[in-house]
PDB file of C-alpha atoms in Angstrom:
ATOM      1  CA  UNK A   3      -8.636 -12.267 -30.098  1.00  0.00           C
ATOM      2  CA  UNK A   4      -9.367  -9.091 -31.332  1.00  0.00           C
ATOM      3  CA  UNK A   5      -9.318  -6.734 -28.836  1.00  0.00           C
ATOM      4  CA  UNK A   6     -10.479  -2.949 -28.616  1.00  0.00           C
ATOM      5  CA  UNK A   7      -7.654  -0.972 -27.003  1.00  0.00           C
ATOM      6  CA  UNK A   8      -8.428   2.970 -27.287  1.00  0.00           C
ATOM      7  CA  UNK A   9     -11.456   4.883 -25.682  1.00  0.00           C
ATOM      8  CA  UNK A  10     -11.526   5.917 -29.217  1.00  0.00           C
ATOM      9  CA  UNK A  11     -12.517   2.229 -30.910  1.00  0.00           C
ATOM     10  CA  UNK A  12      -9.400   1.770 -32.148  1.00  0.00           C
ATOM     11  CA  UNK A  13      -8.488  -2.141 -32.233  1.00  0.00           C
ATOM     12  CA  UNK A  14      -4.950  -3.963 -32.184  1.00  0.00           C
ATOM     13  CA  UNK A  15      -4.609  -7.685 -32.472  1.00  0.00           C
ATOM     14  CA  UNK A  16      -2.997  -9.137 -29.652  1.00  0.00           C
ATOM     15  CA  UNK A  17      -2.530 -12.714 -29.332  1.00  0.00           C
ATOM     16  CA  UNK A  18      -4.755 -13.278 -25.484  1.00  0.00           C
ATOM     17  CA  UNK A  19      -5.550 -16.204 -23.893  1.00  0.00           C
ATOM     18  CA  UNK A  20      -9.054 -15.888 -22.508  1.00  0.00           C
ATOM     19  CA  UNK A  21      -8.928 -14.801 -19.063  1.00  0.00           C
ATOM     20  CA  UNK A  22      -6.483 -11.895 -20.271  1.00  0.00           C
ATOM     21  CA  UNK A  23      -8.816 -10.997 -22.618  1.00  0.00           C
ATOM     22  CA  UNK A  24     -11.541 -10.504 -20.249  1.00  0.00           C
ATOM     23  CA  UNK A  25      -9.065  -8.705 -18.055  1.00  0.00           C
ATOM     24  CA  UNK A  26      -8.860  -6.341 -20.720  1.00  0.00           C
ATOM     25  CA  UNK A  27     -12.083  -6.083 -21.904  1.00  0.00           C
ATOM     26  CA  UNK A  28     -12.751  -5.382 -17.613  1.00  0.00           C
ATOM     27  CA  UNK A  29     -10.127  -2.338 -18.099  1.00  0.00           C
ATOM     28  CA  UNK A  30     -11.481  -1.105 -21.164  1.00  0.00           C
ATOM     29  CA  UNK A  31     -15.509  -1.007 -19.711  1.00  0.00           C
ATOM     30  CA  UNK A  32     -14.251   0.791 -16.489  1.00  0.00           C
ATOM     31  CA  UNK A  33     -12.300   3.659 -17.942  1.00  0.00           C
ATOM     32  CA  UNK A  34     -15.077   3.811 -20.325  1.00  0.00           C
ATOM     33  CA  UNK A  35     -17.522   3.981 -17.330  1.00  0.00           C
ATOM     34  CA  UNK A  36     -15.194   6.517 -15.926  1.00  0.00           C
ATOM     35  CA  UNK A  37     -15.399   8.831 -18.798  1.00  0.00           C
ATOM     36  CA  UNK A  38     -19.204   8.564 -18.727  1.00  0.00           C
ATOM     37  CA  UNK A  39     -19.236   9.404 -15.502  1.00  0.00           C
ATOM     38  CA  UNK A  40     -17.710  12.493 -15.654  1.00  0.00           C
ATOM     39  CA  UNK A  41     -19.154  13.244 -18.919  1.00  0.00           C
ATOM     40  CA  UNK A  42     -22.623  12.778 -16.952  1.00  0.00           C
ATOM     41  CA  UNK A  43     -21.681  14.620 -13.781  1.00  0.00           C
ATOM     42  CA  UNK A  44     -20.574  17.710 -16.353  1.00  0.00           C
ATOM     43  CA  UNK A  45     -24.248  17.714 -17.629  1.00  0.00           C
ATOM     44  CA  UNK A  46     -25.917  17.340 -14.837  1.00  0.00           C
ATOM     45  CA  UNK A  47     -24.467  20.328 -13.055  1.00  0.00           C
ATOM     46  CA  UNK A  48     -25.625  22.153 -16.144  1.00  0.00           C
ATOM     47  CA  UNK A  49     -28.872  21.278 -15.501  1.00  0.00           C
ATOM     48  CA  UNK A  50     -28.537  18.967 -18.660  1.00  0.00           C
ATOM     49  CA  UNK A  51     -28.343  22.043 -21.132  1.00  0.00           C
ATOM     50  CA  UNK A  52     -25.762  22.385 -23.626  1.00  0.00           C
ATOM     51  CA  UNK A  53     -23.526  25.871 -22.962  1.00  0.00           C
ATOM     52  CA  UNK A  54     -25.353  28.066 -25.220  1.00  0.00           C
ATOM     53  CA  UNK A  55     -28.698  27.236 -23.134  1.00  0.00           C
ATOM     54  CA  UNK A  56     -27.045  27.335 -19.808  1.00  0.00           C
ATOM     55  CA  UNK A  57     -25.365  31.067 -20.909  1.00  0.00           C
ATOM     56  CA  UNK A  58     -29.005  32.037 -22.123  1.00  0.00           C
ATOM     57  CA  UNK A  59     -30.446  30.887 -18.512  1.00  0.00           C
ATOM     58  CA  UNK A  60     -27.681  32.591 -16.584  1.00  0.00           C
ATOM     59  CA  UNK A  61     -28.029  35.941 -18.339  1.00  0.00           C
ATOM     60  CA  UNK A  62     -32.093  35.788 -18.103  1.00  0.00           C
ATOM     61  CA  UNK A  63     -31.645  34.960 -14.324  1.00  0.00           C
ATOM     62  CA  UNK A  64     -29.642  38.619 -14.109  1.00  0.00           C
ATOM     63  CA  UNK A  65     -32.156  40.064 -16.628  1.00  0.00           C
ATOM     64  CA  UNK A  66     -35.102  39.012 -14.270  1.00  0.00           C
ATOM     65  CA  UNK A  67     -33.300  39.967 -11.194  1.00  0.00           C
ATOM     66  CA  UNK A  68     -32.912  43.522 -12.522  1.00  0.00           C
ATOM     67  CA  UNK A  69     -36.699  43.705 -13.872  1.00  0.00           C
ATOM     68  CA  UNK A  70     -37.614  42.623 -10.130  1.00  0.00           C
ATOM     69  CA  UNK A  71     -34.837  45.319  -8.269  1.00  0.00           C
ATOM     70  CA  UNK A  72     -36.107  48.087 -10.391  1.00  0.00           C
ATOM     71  CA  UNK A  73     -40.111  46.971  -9.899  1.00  0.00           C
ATOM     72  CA  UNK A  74     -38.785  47.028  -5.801  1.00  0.00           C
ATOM     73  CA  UNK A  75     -40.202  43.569  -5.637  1.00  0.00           C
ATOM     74  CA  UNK A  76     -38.310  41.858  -3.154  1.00  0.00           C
ATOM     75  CA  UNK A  77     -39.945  38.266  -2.826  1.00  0.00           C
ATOM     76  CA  UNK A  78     -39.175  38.156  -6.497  1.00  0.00           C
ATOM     77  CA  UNK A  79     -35.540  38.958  -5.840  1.00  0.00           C
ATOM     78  CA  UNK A  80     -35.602  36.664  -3.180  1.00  0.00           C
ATOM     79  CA  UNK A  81     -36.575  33.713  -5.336  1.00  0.00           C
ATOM     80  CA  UNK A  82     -33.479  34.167  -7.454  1.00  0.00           C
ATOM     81  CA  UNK A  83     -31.807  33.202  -5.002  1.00  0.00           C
ATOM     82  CA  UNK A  84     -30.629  29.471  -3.424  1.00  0.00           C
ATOM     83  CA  UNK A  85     -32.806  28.469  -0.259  1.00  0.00           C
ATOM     84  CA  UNK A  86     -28.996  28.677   1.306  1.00  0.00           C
ATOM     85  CA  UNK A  87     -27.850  31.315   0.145  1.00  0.00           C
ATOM     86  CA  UNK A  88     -25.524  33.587   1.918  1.00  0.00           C
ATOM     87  CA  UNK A  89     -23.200  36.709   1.296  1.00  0.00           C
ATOM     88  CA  UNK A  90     -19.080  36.243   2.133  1.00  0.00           C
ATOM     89  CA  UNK A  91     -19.650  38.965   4.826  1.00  0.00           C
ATOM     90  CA  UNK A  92     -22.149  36.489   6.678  1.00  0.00           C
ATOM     91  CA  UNK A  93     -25.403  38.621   5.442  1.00  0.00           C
ATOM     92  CA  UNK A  94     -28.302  35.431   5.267  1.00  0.00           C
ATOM     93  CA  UNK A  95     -31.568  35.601   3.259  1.00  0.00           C
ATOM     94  CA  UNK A  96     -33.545  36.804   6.048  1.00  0.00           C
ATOM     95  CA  UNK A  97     -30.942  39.759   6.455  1.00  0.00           C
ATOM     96  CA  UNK A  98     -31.310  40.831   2.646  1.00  0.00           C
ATOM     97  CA  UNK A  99     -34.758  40.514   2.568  1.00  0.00           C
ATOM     98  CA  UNK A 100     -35.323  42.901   5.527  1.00  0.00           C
ATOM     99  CA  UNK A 101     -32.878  45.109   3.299  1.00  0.00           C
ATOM    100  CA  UNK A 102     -34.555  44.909   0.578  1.00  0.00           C
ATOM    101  CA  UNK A 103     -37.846  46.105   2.194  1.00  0.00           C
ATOM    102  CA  UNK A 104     -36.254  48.908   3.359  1.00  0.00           C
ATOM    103  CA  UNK A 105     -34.657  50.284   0.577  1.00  0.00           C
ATOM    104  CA  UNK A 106     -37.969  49.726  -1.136  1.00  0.00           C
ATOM    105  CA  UNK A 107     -40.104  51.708   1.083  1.00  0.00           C
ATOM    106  CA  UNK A 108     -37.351  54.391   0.979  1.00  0.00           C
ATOM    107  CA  UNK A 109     -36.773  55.113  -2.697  1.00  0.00           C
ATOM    108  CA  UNK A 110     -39.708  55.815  -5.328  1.00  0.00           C
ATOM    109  CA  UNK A 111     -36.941  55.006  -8.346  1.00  0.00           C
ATOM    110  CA  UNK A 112     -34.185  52.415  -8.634  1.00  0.00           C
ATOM    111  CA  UNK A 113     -32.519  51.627 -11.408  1.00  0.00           C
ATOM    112  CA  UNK A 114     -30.292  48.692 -11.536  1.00  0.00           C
ATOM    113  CA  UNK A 115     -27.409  48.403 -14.039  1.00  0.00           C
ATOM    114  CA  UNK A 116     -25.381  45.432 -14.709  1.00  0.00           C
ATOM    115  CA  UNK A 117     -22.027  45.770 -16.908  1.00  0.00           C
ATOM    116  CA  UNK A 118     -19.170  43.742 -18.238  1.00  0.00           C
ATOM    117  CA  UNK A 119     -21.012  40.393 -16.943  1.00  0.00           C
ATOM    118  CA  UNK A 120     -18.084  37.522 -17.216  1.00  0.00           C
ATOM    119  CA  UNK A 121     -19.387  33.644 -16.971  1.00  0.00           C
ATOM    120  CA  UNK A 122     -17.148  30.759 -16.162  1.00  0.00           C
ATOM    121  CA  UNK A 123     -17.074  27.336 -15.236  1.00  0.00           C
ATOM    122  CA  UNK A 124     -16.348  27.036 -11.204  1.00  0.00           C
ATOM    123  CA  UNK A 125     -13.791  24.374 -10.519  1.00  0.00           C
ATOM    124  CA  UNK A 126     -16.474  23.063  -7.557  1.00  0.00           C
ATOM    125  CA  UNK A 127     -19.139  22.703  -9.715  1.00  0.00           C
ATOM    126  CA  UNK A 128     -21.811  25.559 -10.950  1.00  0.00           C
ATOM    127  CA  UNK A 129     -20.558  29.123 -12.736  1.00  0.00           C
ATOM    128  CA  UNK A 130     -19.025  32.208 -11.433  1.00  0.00           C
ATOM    129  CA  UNK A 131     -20.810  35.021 -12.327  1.00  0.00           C
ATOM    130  CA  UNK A 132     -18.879  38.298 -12.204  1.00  0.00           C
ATOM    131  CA  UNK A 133     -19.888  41.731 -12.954  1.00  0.00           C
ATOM    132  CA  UNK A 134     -20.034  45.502 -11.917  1.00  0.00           C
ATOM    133  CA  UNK A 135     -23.389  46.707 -10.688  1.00  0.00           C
ATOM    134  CA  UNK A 136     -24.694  50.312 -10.436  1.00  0.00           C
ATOM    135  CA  UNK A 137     -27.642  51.492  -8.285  1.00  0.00           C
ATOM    136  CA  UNK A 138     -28.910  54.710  -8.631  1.00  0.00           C
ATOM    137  CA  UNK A 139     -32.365  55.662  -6.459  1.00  0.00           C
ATOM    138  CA  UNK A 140     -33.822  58.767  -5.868  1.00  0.00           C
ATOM    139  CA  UNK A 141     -36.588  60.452  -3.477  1.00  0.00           C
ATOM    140  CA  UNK A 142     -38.787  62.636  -5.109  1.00  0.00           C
ATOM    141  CA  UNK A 143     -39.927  64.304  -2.444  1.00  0.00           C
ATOM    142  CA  UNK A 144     -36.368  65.615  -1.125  1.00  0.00           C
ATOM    143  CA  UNK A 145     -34.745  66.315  -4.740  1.00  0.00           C
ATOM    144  CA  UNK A 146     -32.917  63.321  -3.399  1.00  0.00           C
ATOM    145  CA  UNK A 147     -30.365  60.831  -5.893  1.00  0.00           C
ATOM    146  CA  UNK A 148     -28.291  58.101  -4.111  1.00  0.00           C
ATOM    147  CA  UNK A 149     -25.758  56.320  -6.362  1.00  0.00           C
ATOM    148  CA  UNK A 150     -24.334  52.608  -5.560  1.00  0.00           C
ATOM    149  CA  UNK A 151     -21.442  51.254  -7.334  1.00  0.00           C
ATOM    150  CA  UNK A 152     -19.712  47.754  -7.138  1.00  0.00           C
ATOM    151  CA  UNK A 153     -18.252  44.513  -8.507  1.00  0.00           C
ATOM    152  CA  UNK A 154     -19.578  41.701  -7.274  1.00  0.00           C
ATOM    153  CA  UNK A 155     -18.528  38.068  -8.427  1.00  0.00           C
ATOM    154  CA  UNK A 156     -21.317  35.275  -7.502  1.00  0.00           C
ATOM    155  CA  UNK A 157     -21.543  31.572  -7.133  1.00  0.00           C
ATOM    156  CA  UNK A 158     -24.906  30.273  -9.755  1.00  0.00           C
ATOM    157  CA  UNK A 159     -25.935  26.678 -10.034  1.00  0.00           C
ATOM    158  CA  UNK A 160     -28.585  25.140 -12.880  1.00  0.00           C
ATOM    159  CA  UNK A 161     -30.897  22.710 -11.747  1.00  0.00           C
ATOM    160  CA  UNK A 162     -34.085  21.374 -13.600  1.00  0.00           C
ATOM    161  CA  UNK A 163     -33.212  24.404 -16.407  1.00  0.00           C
ATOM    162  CA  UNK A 164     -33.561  27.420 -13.527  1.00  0.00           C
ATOM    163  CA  UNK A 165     -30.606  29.076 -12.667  1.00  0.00           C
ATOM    164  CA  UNK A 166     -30.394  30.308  -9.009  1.00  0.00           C
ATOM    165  CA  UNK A 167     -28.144  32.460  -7.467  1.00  0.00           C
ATOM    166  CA  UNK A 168     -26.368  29.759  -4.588  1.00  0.00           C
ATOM    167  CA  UNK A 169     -23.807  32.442  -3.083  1.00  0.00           C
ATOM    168  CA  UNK A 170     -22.201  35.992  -3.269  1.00  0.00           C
ATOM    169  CA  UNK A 171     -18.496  35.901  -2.565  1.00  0.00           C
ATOM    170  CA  UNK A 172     -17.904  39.478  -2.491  1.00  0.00           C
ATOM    171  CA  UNK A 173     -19.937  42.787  -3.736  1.00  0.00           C
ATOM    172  CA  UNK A 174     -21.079  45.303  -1.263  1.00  0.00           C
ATOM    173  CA  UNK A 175     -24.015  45.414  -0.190  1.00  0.00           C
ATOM    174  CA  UNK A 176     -25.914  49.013   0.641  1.00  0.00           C
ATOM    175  CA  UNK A 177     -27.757  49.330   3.428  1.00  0.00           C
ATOM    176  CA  UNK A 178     -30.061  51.893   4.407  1.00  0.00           C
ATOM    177  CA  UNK A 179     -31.085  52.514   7.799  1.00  0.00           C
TER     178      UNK A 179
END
């Protein structure tokens, strides 16, 4: 019988008994299966959006997150981020939330400014998000202007369309006492 040998369609004749045949045809369906598999498991880690959507949704997560830092709003920020989220140096959500509050109530200004923002694929599933980050507050009051600079690389994941920020791998994080 005619058989189909190639993920592609392509066919060869190949003279099969029956029960070869259907071993075949077995062979064919599962590495076809496998392929859709990944292919699925590749788009659903996207949140089911093609690149150019999931680059859009990564770069308005960072655009929002900036809006928020600079508005000192920090149950916004904390909604960016992944219910278990946590920092390489151990910091949890509850620890950078109290920070945040802090910093808020101490500055009047903040400015946030992202540069040289690299996206890529993470091997584990999800994008690393790397870029440099400078902070710059001031106190009006004391003639006061604190500057913040660092690189920070981050772990995002897509689900349902929202990107969330899942983990920070490194980036230092300022602290104000």
């Amino acid at each position: 019988p005619l058989m189909p040998i190639g993920l592609d369609g392509s066919f060869a004749i190949e003279n099969l008994g029956l029960g070869d045949a259907l071993v075949k045809h077995r062979d064919l369906m599962n590495r076809v299966s496998g392929r859709l598999a990944v292919m699925l498991k590749k788009w659903m880690e996207s949140g089911g959006l093609s690149n150019e959507e999931t680059m859009a949704a990564i770069n308005a997560l960072y655009e929002k997150f900036k809006q928020a830092y600079e508005e000192r709003n920090d149950s916004l920020l904390i909604s960016f981020l992944g219910d278990d989220w946590e920092a390489g140096d151990g910091t949890t959500l509850s620890d950078l939330q109290v920070n945040f509050a802090r910093t808020f109530r101490t500055f009047d200004e903040i400015r946030y400014s992202l540069q040289n923002m690299k996206i890529e694929k993470h091997p584990v599933g999800g994008y690393l998000v790397s870029y440099d980050v400078t902070i710059t507050s001031r106190i009006y009051s004391r003639n006061i202007k604190h500057e913040e600079k660092s690189s920070v690389s981050e772990l995002v994941n897509i689900n349902n369309g929202k990107a969330r920020i899942t983990r920070t791998l490194n980036g230092r994080f300022w602290y104000v006492e």
